Each structure stands twice: as C-alpha cells, then as structure tokens.
Coordinates of C-alpha atoms in Angstrom, one line a residue:
X14 CA 121.4 135.0 193.4
X15 CA 122.2 135.3 189.7
X16 CA 122.8 131.5 189.6
X17 CA 119.3 130.9 191.1
X18 CA 117.7 133.3 188.6
X19 CA 119.5 131.5 185.7
X20 CA 118.2 128.1 186.9
X21 CA 114.6 129.5 187.1
X22 CA 114.7 130.9 183.6
X23 CA 116.0 127.6 182.2
X24 CA 113.3 125.8 184.1
X25 CA 110.6 128.0 182.6
X26 CA 112.0 127.5 179.2
X27 CA 111.9 123.8 179.6
X28 CA 108.3 123.9 180.8
X29 CA 107.3 126.0 177.8
X30 CA 109.2 123.6 175.5
X31 CA 107.7 120.4 176.8
X32 CA 104.2 121.6 177.8
X33 CA 102.6 120.9 174.4
X34 CA 103.7 117.3 174.7
X35 CA 102.1 117.0 178.1
X36 CA 98.9 118.8 177.2
X37 CA 98.0 118.0 173.6
X38 CA 94.9 119.0 171.5
X39 CA 91.6 117.4 172.4
X40 CA 90.3 114.8 170.0
X41 CA 86.8 114.2 168.5
X42 CA 86.2 110.7 167.1
X43 CA 83.0 109.2 165.6
X44 CA 82.3 105.4 165.8
X45 CA 80.9 105.5 162.3
X46 CA 81.4 108.2 159.7
X47 CA 79.4 106.6 156.9
X48 CA 75.7 106.4 156.4
X49 CA 73.2 106.3 153.6
X50 CA 69.4 105.5 153.4
X51 CA 69.0 104.1 156.9
X52 CA 68.5 106.4 159.8
X53 CA 71.0 105.6 162.6
X54 CA 72.7 107.2 165.6
X55 CA 76.4 108.0 165.4
X56 CA 78.3 108.3 168.7
X57 CA 81.0 111.1 168.8
X58 CA 83.6 110.9 171.6
X59 CA 85.5 114.0 172.8
X60 CA 88.6 113.4 174.9
X61 CA 90.0 116.4 176.9
X62 CA 93.7 116.6 176.4
X63 CA 93.9 120.3 177.2
X64 CA 95.2 119.7 180.8
X65 CA 92.5 121.9 182.3
X66 CA 88.7 121.6 182.6
X67 CA 87.2 122.6 179.3
X68 CA 83.6 123.2 178.0
X69 CA 82.9 122.1 174.4
X70 CA 79.9 123.1 172.2
X71 CA 78.7 121.6 168.9
X72 CA 76.1 122.9 166.5
X73 CA 73.9 120.1 165.2
X74 CA 74.1 120.2 161.3
X75 CA 71.0 121.0 159.3
X76 CA 68.9 118.0 158.6
X77 CA 70.5 116.0 161.5
X78 CA 69.2 115.5 165.0
X79 CA 71.3 115.7 168.2
X80 CA 70.8 113.7 171.4
X81 CA 72.3 113.7 174.9
X82 CA 75.2 111.5 175.6
X83 CA 77.5 110.9 178.6
X84 CA 78.6 114.3 179.9
X85 CA 76.9 116.2 177.1
X86 CA 73.4 117.6 176.6
X87 CA 71.4 118.8 173.6
X88 CA 69.1 121.8 173.6
X89 CA 67.7 123.8 170.7
X90 CA 70.2 122.3 168.2
X91 CA 73.2 122.9 170.3
X92 CA 75.2 120.2 172.2
X93 CA 77.0 121.3 175.3
X94 CA 79.7 119.3 177.1
X95 CA 80.2 121.4 180.2
X96 CA 83.3 121.6 182.3
X97 CA 84.9 118.4 181.1
X98 CA 87.8 117.5 183.4
X99 CA 91.3 116.9 182.0
X100 CA 91.8 113.5 180.3
X101 CA 88.1 112.7 180.6
X102 CA 86.0 111.5 177.6
X103 CA 82.4 112.5 177.0
X104 CA 79.9 111.5 174.3
X105 CA 77.0 112.8 172.3
X106 CA 74.8 111.4 169.5
X107 CA 74.0 112.6 166.0
X108 CA 71.3 111.0 163.9
X109 CA 71.7 111.2 160.1
X110 CA 68.9 112.2 157.7
X111 CA 67.1 109.4 155.8
X112 CA 67.4 110.7 152.2
X113 CA 70.8 112.2 151.7
X114 CA 72.4 113.1 148.4
X115 CA 75.1 110.5 147.6
X116 CA 78.6 111.5 148.5
X117 CA 77.5 114.4 150.6
X118 CA 80.1 115.3 153.3
X119 CA 78.8 116.9 156.5
X120 CA 81.5 118.4 158.7
X121 CA 80.9 118.9 162.4
X122 CA 83.2 121.5 164.3
X123 CA 83.7 121.6 168.0
X124 CA 84.2 124.8 169.9
X125 CA 86.3 124.8 173.1
X126 CA 89.9 123.8 173.4
X127 CA 91.7 122.8 170.3
X128 CA 89.7 119.9 168.7
X129 CA 89.7 118.3 165.3
X130 CA 86.6 118.3 163.0
X131 CA 84.5 115.1 162.4
X132 CA 83.2 114.6 158.8
X133 CA 80.4 112.3 157.9
X134 CA 79.9 110.8 154.4
X135 CA 76.7 109.6 152.6
X136 CA 77.8 106.5 150.8
X137 CA 76.3 103.0 150.3
X138 CA 77.9 100.2 152.2
X139 CA 78.9 98.3 149.1
X140 CA 81.1 101.1 147.9
X141 CA 83.2 100.5 151.1
X142 CA 83.2 96.7 150.9
X143 CA 81.9 94.1 148.5
X144 CA 82.8 90.6 147.3
X145 CA 83.7 89.6 143.8
X146 CA 83.4 85.9 143.0
X147 CA 85.6 84.2 140.4
X148 CA 84.6 80.9 138.8
X149 CA 87.7 78.9 138.0
X150 CA 91.1 80.6 138.1
X151 CA 93.1 82.6 135.7
X152 CA 90.4 83.3 133.1
X153 CA 89.0 86.6 134.5
X154 CA 85.7 84.9 135.0
X155 CA 84.2 87.2 137.7
X156 CA 80.6 86.0 137.3
X157 CA 79.1 87.3 140.5
X158 CA 79.5 90.4 142.6
X159 CA 77.8 91.1 145.9
X160 CA 77.6 94.8 144.9
X161 CA 74.0 95.5 144.3
X162 CA 73.8 99.3 143.7
X163 CA 70.9 100.4 141.5
X164 CA 72.5 103.7 140.5
X165 CA 73.9 103.6 137.0
X166 CA 76.3 106.5 137.8
X167 CA 78.1 104.7 140.7
X168 CA 81.3 102.7 140.6
X169 CA 83.0 100.6 143.2
X170 CA 86.5 100.3 141.9
X171 CA 88.0 97.6 139.7
X172 CA 86.1 94.5 138.9
X173 CA 82.6 95.9 139.6
X174 CA 80.2 93.7 137.6
X175 CA 76.8 94.3 139.2
X176 CA 74.9 91.4 140.8
X177 CA 75.8 89.0 137.9
X178 CA 74.9 85.3 137.9
X179 CA 74.0 83.8 141.3
X180 CA 74.0 80.2 140.0
X181 CA 76.5 77.3 140.1
X182 CA 76.4 74.0 138.0
X183 CA 75.5 70.7 139.5
X184 CA 77.7 67.6 138.8
X185 CA 80.8 69.7 138.1
X186 CA 84.3 70.0 139.7
X187 CA 85.1 73.7 139.9
X188 CA 86.9 76.3 142.0
X189 CA 85.5 79.5 143.5
X190 CA 87.6 82.4 144.7
X191 CA 86.0 85.1 146.9
X192 CA 87.8 88.4 146.5
X193 CA 86.8 90.7 149.4
X194 CA 87.5 94.3 148.3
X195 CA 87.9 97.0 150.8
X196 CA 88.0 100.7 149.7
X197 CA 89.7 103.7 151.2
X198 CA 87.1 106.4 150.8
X199 CA 89.5 109.3 151.4
X200 CA 88.8 110.9 148.0
X201 CA 85.2 111.6 148.9
X202 CA 86.4 113.6 152.0
X203 CA 88.7 115.6 149.7
X204 CA 91.7 114.1 151.3
X205 CA 94.5 113.5 148.8
X206 CA 96.9 111.7 151.1
X207 CA 95.2 110.0 154.0
X208 CA 95.7 106.3 155.0
X209 CA 93.0 104.0 156.2
X210 CA 94.3 101.8 159.0
X211 CA 93.5 98.7 161.1
X212 CA 90.9 97.2 158.7
X213 CA 89.3 94.0 160.1
X214 CA 86.4 91.7 159.2
X215 CA 85.2 88.1 159.6
X216 CA 83.6 85.8 157.0
X217 CA 81.9 82.4 157.1
X218 CA 81.9 79.9 154.2
X219 CA 80.6 76.4 153.4
X220 CA 83.0 73.8 154.8
X221 CA 84.2 72.7 151.4
X222 CA 88.0 72.4 150.8
X223 CA 90.0 75.6 151.1
X224 CA 92.8 75.9 148.6
X225 CA 94.2 79.4 149.1
X226 CA 93.8 82.5 151.3
X227 CA 95.3 86.0 151.7
X228 CA 95.5 88.4 154.6
X229 CA 94.0 85.9 157.0
X230 CA 94.7 86.2 160.7
X231 CA 92.7 83.1 161.9
X232 CA 90.8 80.2 160.2
X233 CA 88.7 77.5 161.8
X234 CA 86.6 74.7 160.3
X235 CA 83.4 73.5 162.0
X236 CA 80.0 73.3 160.3
X237 CA 81.3 76.3 158.4
X238 CA 84.7 77.9 157.8
X239 CA 85.2 81.0 160.0
X240 CA 87.9 83.2 158.7
X241 CA 89.2 86.6 160.1
X242 CA 91.1 89.1 158.0
X243 CA 93.2 92.1 158.9
X244 CA 94.8 94.9 156.7
X245 CA 97.1 97.2 158.6
X246 CA 97.0 100.0 156.1
X247 CA 95.2 100.9 152.9
X248 CA 97.4 103.5 151.2
X249 CA 97.1 105.5 148.0
X250 CA 95.8 102.7 145.9
X251 CA 92.4 103.2 147.6
X252 CA 91.7 99.5 147.8
X253 CA 93.0 96.3 149.3
X254 CA 91.8 92.8 149.0
X255 CA 91.7 89.7 151.2
X256 CA 90.5 86.5 149.6
X257 CA 89.8 82.8 150.0
X258 CA 89.5 80.0 147.4
X259 CA 87.6 76.7 147.6
X260 CA 87.2 73.6 145.6
X261 CA 83.8 72.1 144.9
X262 CA 83.6 68.4 143.9
X263 CA 81.0 67.0 141.5
X264 CA 78.2 65.3 143.4
X265 CA 78.6 67.3 146.7
X266 CA 75.6 69.5 146.0
X267 CA 72.3 68.7 144.2
X268 CA 70.0 71.0 142.2
X269 CA 68.3 73.5 144.5
X270 CA 70.9 73.5 147.3
X271 CA 72.8 76.7 148.2
X272 CA 76.1 78.0 149.6
X273 CA 76.2 81.2 151.6
X274 CA 79.1 83.6 152.2
X275 CA 78.6 86.0 155.1
X276 CA 81.1 88.7 156.0
X277 CA 80.4 90.8 159.2
X278 CA 81.9 93.5 161.4
X279 CA 83.8 95.3 158.6
X280 CA 85.6 98.3 160.0
X281 CA 88.6 100.6 159.4
X282 CA 89.9 103.9 160.8
X283 CA 90.3 107.1 158.7
X284 CA 91.8 109.3 161.3
X285 CA 92.1 112.3 158.9
X286 CA 88.3 112.4 158.7
X287 CA 87.8 111.9 162.4
X288 CA 86.5 108.3 162.9
X289 CA 85.8 104.8 161.6
X290 CA 84.0 103.6 158.5
X291 CA 82.1 100.4 159.1
X292 CA 79.8 97.9 157.3
X293 CA 77.6 95.6 159.4
X294 CA 77.3 92.8 156.8
X295 CA 78.0 91.7 153.3
X296 CA 76.2 88.5 152.6
X297 CA 75.1 86.5 149.5
X298 CA 73.9 83.1 148.4
X299 CA 74.7 81.1 145.3
X300 CA 72.3 78.3 144.2
X301 CA 73.1 75.1 142.4
X302 CA 71.1 74.5 139.2
X303 CA 70.9 71.9 136.4
X304 CA 73.8 72.4 134.1
X305 CA 71.8 70.7 131.3
X306 CA 68.5 72.7 131.4
X307 CA 67.0 71.8 128.0
X308 CA 63.9 69.6 127.4
X309 CA 63.0 68.6 123.8
X310 CA 59.7 67.3 122.6
X311 CA 58.5 66.4 119.0
X312 CA 55.1 65.8 117.6
X313 CA 53.4 65.1 114.3
X314 CA 49.7 64.7 113.3
X315 CA 50.5 62.3 110.5
X316 CA 50.6 58.6 110.3
X317 CA 53.6 57.1 108.3
X318 CA 52.7 54.4 105.7
X319 CA 54.6 51.8 103.8
X320 CA 56.8 53.6 101.2
X321 CA 57.7 57.2 100.6
X322 CA 55.8 60.0 102.5
X323 CA 56.4 63.5 103.6
X324 CA 55.6 64.5 107.2
X325 CA 55.5 67.7 109.1
X326 CA 57.3 67.4 112.5
X327 CA 57.2 70.1 115.2
X328 CA 60.1 70.3 117.7
X329 CA 59.8 72.3 120.9
X330 CA 63.0 73.1 122.8
X331 CA 62.5 74.5 126.3
X332 CA 65.0 76.0 128.8
X333 CA 63.3 74.4 131.9
X334 CA 65.7 75.8 134.6
X335 CA 66.0 79.2 136.3
X336 CA 69.3 80.3 134.7
X337 CA 69.8 82.0 131.3
X338 CA 71.8 80.7 128.4
X339 CA 73.2 82.3 125.3
X340 CA 75.0 81.4 122.0
X341 CA 72.6 78.5 121.7
X342 CA 73.1 76.0 118.8
X343 CA 70.4 73.4 118.3
X344 CA 71.2 70.3 116.1
X345 CA 68.3 68.0 115.3
X346 CA 69.1 64.6 113.7
X347 CA 66.5 63.4 111.2
X348 CA 64.4 60.4 112.2
X349 CA 65.3 56.9 111.1
X350 CA 64.3 56.1 107.4
X351 CA 64.1 59.8 106.6
X352 CA 65.8 63.1 105.7
X353 CA 64.8 66.6 106.3
X354 CA 63.8 68.4 103.1
X355 CA 62.6 71.8 104.3
X356 CA 61.2 74.0 107.0
X357 CA 57.6 75.2 107.3
X358 CA 57.5 77.7 104.4
X359 CA 60.7 76.6 102.6
X360 CA 61.7 73.5 100.7
X361 CA 65.4 73.1 100.1
X362 CA 65.5 70.8 97.1
X363 CA 67.9 68.5 98.8
X364 CA 67.7 66.1 101.7
X365 CA 69.7 66.6 105.0
X366 CA 70.4 64.3 107.8
X367 CA 70.7 67.1 110.3
X368 CA 69.1 70.5 110.8
X369 CA 71.0 73.2 112.7
X370 CA 69.4 76.3 114.3
X371 CA 71.2 79.1 116.1
X372 CA 69.9 81.5 118.8
X373 CA 71.5 84.5 120.4
X374 CA 70.2 83.5 123.7
X375 CA 67.5 81.4 125.4
X376 CA 66.5 82.9 128.8
X377 CA 65.2 80.8 131.7
X378 CA 61.7 79.4 130.9
X379 CA 61.9 80.3 127.2
X380 CA 61.1 77.9 124.4
X381 CA 61.7 77.7 120.7
X382 CA 59.5 75.9 118.2
X383 CA 60.9 74.5 114.9
X384 CA 58.7 72.8 112.3
X385 CA 60.5 70.6 109.7
X386 CA 59.4 68.6 106.7
X387 CA 60.8 65.0 106.8
X388 CA 60.6 62.7 103.8
X389 CA 60.3 59.1 104.9
X390 CA 61.1 55.9 103.0
X391 CA 59.9 52.9 105.0
X392 CA 59.9 50.4 102.2
X393 CA 62.8 48.5 103.7
X394 CA 61.9 49.1 107.4
X395 CA 60.4 45.7 108.1
X396 CA 57.7 45.3 110.6
X397 CA 57.5 48.5 112.7
X398 CA 54.6 50.3 114.4
X399 CA 56.2 53.5 115.4
X400 CA 59.3 55.6 114.7
X401 CA 61.2 58.1 116.9
X402 CA 60.8 61.6 115.5
X403 CA 64.6 62.2 115.7
X404 CA 67.7 60.2 116.0
X405 CA 68.8 62.6 118.8
X406 CA 69.1 66.3 119.6
X407 CA 72.3 68.2 120.5
X408 CA 72.2 71.6 122.2
X409 CA 75.3 73.7 122.6
X410 CA 75.2 76.7 124.8
X411 CA 77.1 79.0 127.2
X412 CA 75.8 79.4 130.8
X413 CA 75.7 82.6 132.8
X414 CA 78.5 81.5 135.1
X415 CA 80.8 81.5 132.0
X416 CA 79.8 84.7 130.3
X417 CA 82.6 86.9 131.7
X418 CA 85.5 84.5 131.1
X419 CA 88.2 85.3 128.6
X420 CA 87.4 81.9 126.9
X421 CA 83.9 80.9 128.0
X422 CA 83.4 77.1 128.2
X423 CA 80.7 75.8 125.8
X424 CA 78.4 73.1 127.3
X425 CA 76.8 70.4 125.2
X426 CA 73.6 68.6 126.2
X427 CA 72.7 65.4 124.3
X428 CA 69.0 64.6 124.3
X429 CA 68.3 60.9 123.4
X430 CA 65.9 60.0 120.7
X431 CA 63.7 57.8 122.9
X432 CA 62.5 60.7 125.1
X433 CA 61.6 63.2 122.4
X434 CA 58.5 61.7 120.7
X435 CA 57.2 59.2 118.2
X436 CA 54.9 58.9 115.2
X437 CA 52.7 55.8 114.4
X438 CA 53.7 53.7 111.4
X439 CA 51.2 51.4 109.6
X440 CA 53.2 49.2 107.3
X441 CA 50.1 47.5 106.0
X442 CA 48.8 50.7 104.4
X443 CA 50.6 52.1 101.3
X444 CA 52.0 55.6 101.9
X445 CA 49.8 56.9 99.0
X446 CA 46.6 56.1 101.0
X447 CA 48.0 57.8 104.1
X448 CA 49.0 60.8 102.0
X449 CA 45.5 61.2 100.6
X450 CA 44.0 61.1 104.1
X451 CA 46.5 63.7 105.4
X452 CA 45.6 65.9 102.4
X453 CA 41.9 65.6 103.2
X454 CA 42.6 66.7 106.7
X455 CA 44.6 69.7 105.5
X456 CA 41.9 70.8 103.1
X457 CA 39.3 70.6 105.8
X458 CA 41.4 72.8 108.1
X459 CA 42.0 75.2 105.3
X460 CA 38.2 75.6 104.6
X461 CA 37.8 76.5 108.3
X462 CA 40.5 79.2 108.0
X463 CA 38.9 80.6 104.8
X464 CA 35.5 80.8 106.5
X465 CA 37.1 82.6 109.5
X466 CA 38.6 85.2 107.1
X467 CA 35.3 85.6 105.3
X468 CA 33.7 86.4 108.7
X469 CA 36.3 89.0 109.5
X470 CA 35.7 90.7 106.1
X471 CA 32.0 90.7 106.7
X472 CA 32.7 92.4 110.1
X473 CA 34.6 95.1 108.3
X474 CA 31.8 95.6 105.8
X475 CA 29.3 95.8 108.6
X476 CA 31.3 98.6 110.2
X477 CA 31.3 100.5 106.9
X478 CA 27.6 100.1 106.4
X479 CA 26.9 101.2 110.0
X480 CA 28.8 104.4 109.4
X481 CA 27.1 105.0 106.0
X482 CA 23.7 104.5 107.5
X483 CA 24.5 107.0 110.3
X484 CA 25.9 109.5 107.9
X485 CA 22.9 109.3 105.5
X486 CA 20.3 109.6 108.3
X487 CA 21.9 112.6 110.1
X488 CA 20.7 116.1 109.4
X489 CA 22.1 119.4 110.5
X490 CA 18.9 120.3 112.3
X491 CA 19.4 117.5 114.9
X492 CA 23.2 117.2 114.9
X493 CA 26.1 119.6 114.7
X494 CA 28.8 119.3 112.1
X495 CA 31.2 118.5 114.9
X496 CA 29.2 115.5 115.9
X497 CA 29.5 114.2 112.3
X498 CA 33.2 114.8 112.2
X499 CA 33.6 113.1 115.6
X500 CA 31.8 110.1 114.4
X501 CA 33.9 110.1 111.3
X502 CA 37.0 110.0 113.5
X503 CA 35.5 107.1 115.5
X504 CA 34.8 105.3 112.3
X505 CA 38.5 105.7 111.2
X506 CA 39.6 104.1 114.4
X507 CA 37.2 101.2 114.1
X508 CA 38.1 100.4 110.6
X509 CA 41.8 100.5 111.3
X510 CA 41.5 98.5 114.5
X511 CA 44.9 96.8 114.9
X512 CA 43.5 93.6 116.5
X513 CA 41.1 93.0 113.6
X514 CA 43.8 93.6 111.0
X515 CA 46.2 91.4 112.9
X516 CA 43.7 88.6 112.9
X517 CA 43.0 88.9 109.2
X518 CA 46.8 89.0 108.4
X519 CA 47.4 86.0 110.6
X520 CA 44.6 84.0 108.9
X521 CA 46.0 85.0 105.5
X522 CA 49.5 83.8 106.4
X523 CA 48.2 80.5 107.7
X524 CA 46.0 80.0 104.7
X525 CA 49.0 80.5 102.3
X526 CA 51.2 78.2 104.4
X527 CA 48.6 75.4 104.3
X528 CA 48.1 75.8 100.6
X529 CA 51.8 75.4 100.0
X530 CA 51.8 72.2 101.9
X531 CA 49.1 70.6 99.8
X532 CA 50.8 67.6 98.1
X533 CA 49.5 68.9 94.8
X534 CA 50.0 72.7 94.4
X535 CA 46.8 74.1 92.8
X536 CA 47.5 77.3 90.9
X537 CA 43.9 78.3 90.5
X538 CA 43.3 78.0 94.3
X539 CA 46.4 80.1 95.0
X540 CA 45.3 82.7 92.5
X541 CA 41.8 83.1 94.0
X542 CA 43.1 83.4 97.6
X543 CA 45.9 85.9 96.8
X544 CA 43.6 87.9 94.6
X545 CA 41.2 88.2 97.5
X546 CA 44.0 89.5 99.7
X547 CA 45.0 92.1 97.1
X548 CA 41.4 93.3 97.1
X549 CA 41.4 93.6 100.9
X550 CA 44.5 95.8 100.7
X551 CA 42.8 97.9 98.0
X552 CA 39.8 98.3 100.3
X553 CA 42.0 99.6 103.1
X554 CA 43.6 102.1 100.8
X555 CA 40.2 103.3 99.6
X556 CA 38.9 103.7 103.1
X557 CA 42.0 105.8 104.0
X558 CA 41.2 108.0 100.9
X559 CA 37.6 108.4 102.0
X560 CA 36.1 106.5 99.1
X561 CA 33.6 104.4 101.1
X562 CA 31.6 103.1 98.1
X563 CA 34.7 101.8 96.3
X564 CA 35.9 100.1 99.5
X565 CA 32.6 98.3 99.9
X566 CA 32.8 97.1 96.3
X567 CA 36.4 95.9 96.8
X568 CA 35.4 93.9 99.9
X569 CA 32.4 92.4 98.0
X570 CA 34.8 91.2 95.3
X571 CA 37.3 89.9 97.9
X572 CA 34.5 87.9 99.5
X573 CA 33.5 86.4 96.2
X574 CA 37.1 85.3 95.4
X575 CA 37.2 83.5 98.8
X576 CA 33.9 81.8 97.9
X577 CA 35.3 80.6 94.6
X578 CA 38.4 79.4 96.5
X579 CA 36.1 77.4 98.9
X580 CA 34.4 75.9 95.8
X581 CA 37.8 74.9 94.4
X582 CA 38.7 73.3 97.7
X583 CA 35.5 71.3 97.6
X584 CA 36.6 70.1 94.1
X585 CA 40.0 69.1 95.4
X586 CA 38.4 67.3 98.3
X587 CA 36.2 65.3 95.9
X588 CA 39.3 64.4 93.8
X589 CA 41.0 63.2 96.9
X590 CA 38.1 61.0 97.8
X591 CA 37.9 59.6 94.3
X592 CA 41.7 58.8 94.5
X593 CA 41.1 57.1 97.8
X594 CA 38.1 55.0 96.4
X595 CA 40.0 54.0 93.3
X596 CA 43.1 52.7 95.2
X597 CA 44.1 49.1 94.7
X598 CA 44.6 48.7 98.4
X599 CA 42.6 45.6 99.6
X600 CA 41.7 46.6 103.1
X601 CA 38.2 48.0 102.1
X602 CA 37.0 48.8 105.7
X603 CA 39.8 51.4 106.0
X604 CA 39.0 52.8 102.6
X605 CA 35.4 53.1 103.6
X606 CA 36.3 55.0 106.8
X607 CA 38.5 57.4 104.7
X608 CA 35.7 58.0 102.2
X609 CA 33.2 58.6 105.0
X610 CA 35.6 61.2 106.6
X611 CA 35.9 62.9 103.2
X612 CA 32.1 63.0 102.7
X613 CA 31.6 64.5 106.2
X614 CA 34.2 67.1 105.5
X615 CA 32.5 68.0 102.2
X616 CA 29.1 68.3 103.8
X617 CA 30.5 70.6 106.5
X618 CA 32.2 72.7 103.8
X619 CA 29.1 73.1 101.7
X620 CA 26.9 73.9 104.7
X621 CA 29.4 76.5 106.0
X622 CA 29.8 78.0 102.5
X623 CA 26.0 78.0 101.9
X624 CA 25.2 79.6 105.3
X625 CA 27.8 82.3 104.8
X626 CA 26.5 83.0 101.3
X627 CA 23.0 83.7 102.7
X628 CA 24.3 86.1 105.3
X629 CA 26.3 88.0 102.7
X630 CA 23.6 88.2 100.0
X631 CA 21.0 89.2 102.6
X632 CA 23.3 92.1 103.6
X633 CA 23.6 93.4 100.1
X634 CA 20.1 92.8 98.7

C-alpha cells in the first residue's frame, strides 16, 4: 500500500513537472506589424496552446477598426474568439488609421489564457528596406538611393542619400552595385535585444553581366535576372545587406533607354514584437542620358573686312540634356586670324588666344551667354568669304552620377569649330569701311535707346504733374484730408514703381555699354548722358523728400541733357558719313549704299528728336 502511494505521488510530481511543456502559452502573431499612410488590414492569428478550450477577447485600439475573422467576431469595439479548442488557430482583422504619427507603437493585448502582446509600428516602408546604388567600385560613389522619404527629420541608417541622381551615361563602360539594405526595427518597439530572423526577398535586374553577389540563395537569367536573397538573422547591428553587381558595356544602351530594379516580397520576423514586418515592393528606374550635354553657338552682327577690325562675338552655351552638371569650366578658342581683347564692358589691354569662364553649376536646360571682343587681322588671310567664330570650345564638368565620389571624374566635351557659327568676310572691302558702317549701326541703335529713356522720363514727369494738378484742385469742402493723404500715398507708390525704375536703369546701362564700344570714345557725349543720369537720381531723392517742384526741374534738366546727347550723336553720325564718302575705296556703289543708310539714320534721328521735343515743350508751356 505504501509502495503504491509512493508511486502515485511520484507520478503526480512528474505530471506537474512536465505539464508546462505539454501545454504551453497561447501565441498571438500578426502577418504585418508595420503600416504608414495606406489603410490596410492586418491579420492576427491566435493559436490555443493551453490544452483546454479557451475564450479570447481583444479590445480594438483607438483609431483602429476591427473585423470578423475565422473563429472570431467583432462587436462594439471588442473582438471575441469564443471557446477555441486546444491546438486550434483562429483569426481576426485590424485596420490601421490613415494618418498616424510616425514611429507610433500600438500594442494589442489578448485576454484569455496566457497570450503574448502584438505591437504595431507606424513607419515608412523605405525605413525597413531600400536600395543604395554605387557607380563604380571603391570610390564611395553612392549616387542614387531608392529611399524617397520627404521628412527631413528621418534617417534610414548608413548610406542614406535621398533620391540622388537617376541617370547613367551613354557610351561608357561602368559598373553598378545594388546594395539592398534591410533594417531591424527593434529600437522603435523599445526592444534593446531582439533579433530579426528569416529575412527573404526577390529582385529582378536587367540581363547585363553579373560580376558579384552576396547572400543570394538562387539566381536565374532569362529576359531579366531573377535573384532571391535570404538572411537568417539580423542581430544587434540593426541592418544587414545583400547585394549584386553588374557591368555595363559602352554601346549597349542609347540615350533615353532605361534599366529597372524591382525587389518584391520583402519580409522578416520580429518575434519579440509579435509578428512579421514586410514591404511589398522597392522599385526604381535609371535612365541613360547624353554624357556630353552641351551645345555651343556663336553669332556676330559684324562683317569682317580686309585688314584689322574689332568684332563683338556672342557665345551661347546650353546644357541641352535632363541631367545637372557642376564645376563647369568653359574654354573658348579665339577665331582664326584673331585674338580676344576683352569682354563686353572690359578691355584687357592684351590679346589672348583663349578665354576661360568658370561656373559653379549648370543645371539641365540652363544656358550661359558670353560676349567677347575679337581683334581680327585678315591682311594675310588670302581669298576667304567667311570665318568660324571660334577655333573650338572645350567644356569641362562633373556630372551628377559622379558628385558623391571621393575623387569625382571630370568629363571633357570638345565642340568643333565648324558647328558653332561663322561671320562673313569681304576681302575686297578695307576694314576701315566696314568699321565705319558698323559704327553707324551702333549710333543708330544708341539713338533709339536714348529716345526710349526720354519717353520713360516723360512718363515720370506726367505722373508728378497729375498729382500736382489733383492736389491743387482739391478743397477741404469736397474732400477729406484722409483722401488727400491716401492719394499722396498712391503717388509715392506710382513714382517709385519698381518696373519703371528697372526699365530706366536697364536702358542707362545699355546706353553706357554702347557708348563704350564706339570706335572713337566721345567725351562730350559721355558727359551729357552721365549728367542726365545724375539728374534723374537727384529727382528721385527730391521726390522722396517731398520737394515736387525741385524734382520736376531736375527731370527737365535731365531731359535736356539727353537731347543734347542726341544732337551730339547726330554730329558723330555725320562725321562717320563724311569719313565714308572720303574713303579712297574704289567700289563706289557700296559707298553710295553706306551713305544712303547714314542719311536715312540721320533723318530718323532728327524726326524722332524733333517729335519728342514738341511733346516735351507742349507739356511745359
């Protein structure tokens, strides 16, 4: 009897000892713990390991929505999984909110049996998985990242660069390495020591040559490469990386073609948080562009004669492609039979065979205009009818796919002289004759600019007179003092109109520039024009001080100085015509045409000056 009792006690002790291993805690497990701005349903599985039938209840978190599943029903914010048999698994659904606060953790507890919690995390997909692309190898040139977060406060681990440069060069042999970065998000769940396990994903690539791979479990080449990856465990470093490298040969792709990398079914388990984290897709496209994006054109309104002459040449450099460049250096070779002697606005005093111009950057579609003065000597040129406006242009630059490298490669584009532009050459006409005609054209353009400025001054004077007339005709009986003050405020705005002042200043700058380029610098003309500008500035100051009468007087004087300048220009034009008519050149029909052009210009000048004088005098009679 005692022996039997002893055996029974031992048996009960053994049952008590091993029962926890037979009947363990129940488990709750979510198919996807992560979410962000997209509303989606998360399936939660509950497995009854209690050894007996058990009822489970879950309170739906605030802001979330619960739905029935298999063996579970939702009512009034409570999910009930009633009388779940031992070893059975039931499910219910939770729908996340659409506008969560980033990194919010929502913990769901289960009542009934002994069941773990499930925690959901609001986090963008690209902070779980993204692809960093390296151009070349060993230079740290991570030029593109599939990470496209718009939040400046967010990070995604080492190597995050933002979207970067989605372009590749045509006609170039290069290597790309795709670094697929997977992150253990345990820190956001407040888990200091939790491993992520069983990470898997699959990517497809263009079928170009594969030169390296890491953590690959299968690889197959068809129309595309299909590559599967697996990482058993992501430990305390919080990130692991599988990668693949490819070679791209020059000529394989043309401008406008693309390659696409598409990674799908990215998933790993974070058991300590109660489920999986998954990303449906990480995809991006890189486009081939012209590695030599610059177009250069040159033009000149001058004809080059036989002998020595000075010509203005305008060069326009355009970035015609869709990718940006920086550290741009433009080198323009002087045309044949010439040297550069200055820029528009500055003469150097020496001749140069090459002009160099540097820019910090030149974005896609941007252009840069450079105007240079070239001194030609065609006396030994022989029989030519045209000349290229440069002996060639060299553009050095760094492209966006090189910006992040430790030692960025500098590209050089050579633009041939034949495609830039030409100027006509008339070797039968001495350069002195051509120079006189160019000077006549310049004077005529200058007169037009002077008349434009006179019109703008007259507009300002009219505004002043309009206000004065209003002020003098207004009485307190018909108008309040506030009305007068309001009108005074309106007048101040009108007089200081930024558009009007900008137009006047622009005309002033252009007039001075044109005067500086007259082959004979006329001191009297410059004095008259600059004195007029000083009087304009004085009028503005007087208006600001409220002295209307003084401002009107200053504007009248400014106008008169411009009229005297126009008279001086007419004199210069007459001198140019006389020089033209007294030339020893024997081709008299050409001389006749030049003289006729000069006479027409003089007539237009005098008519314009006379007409404007009538308008002005009539205004101040």
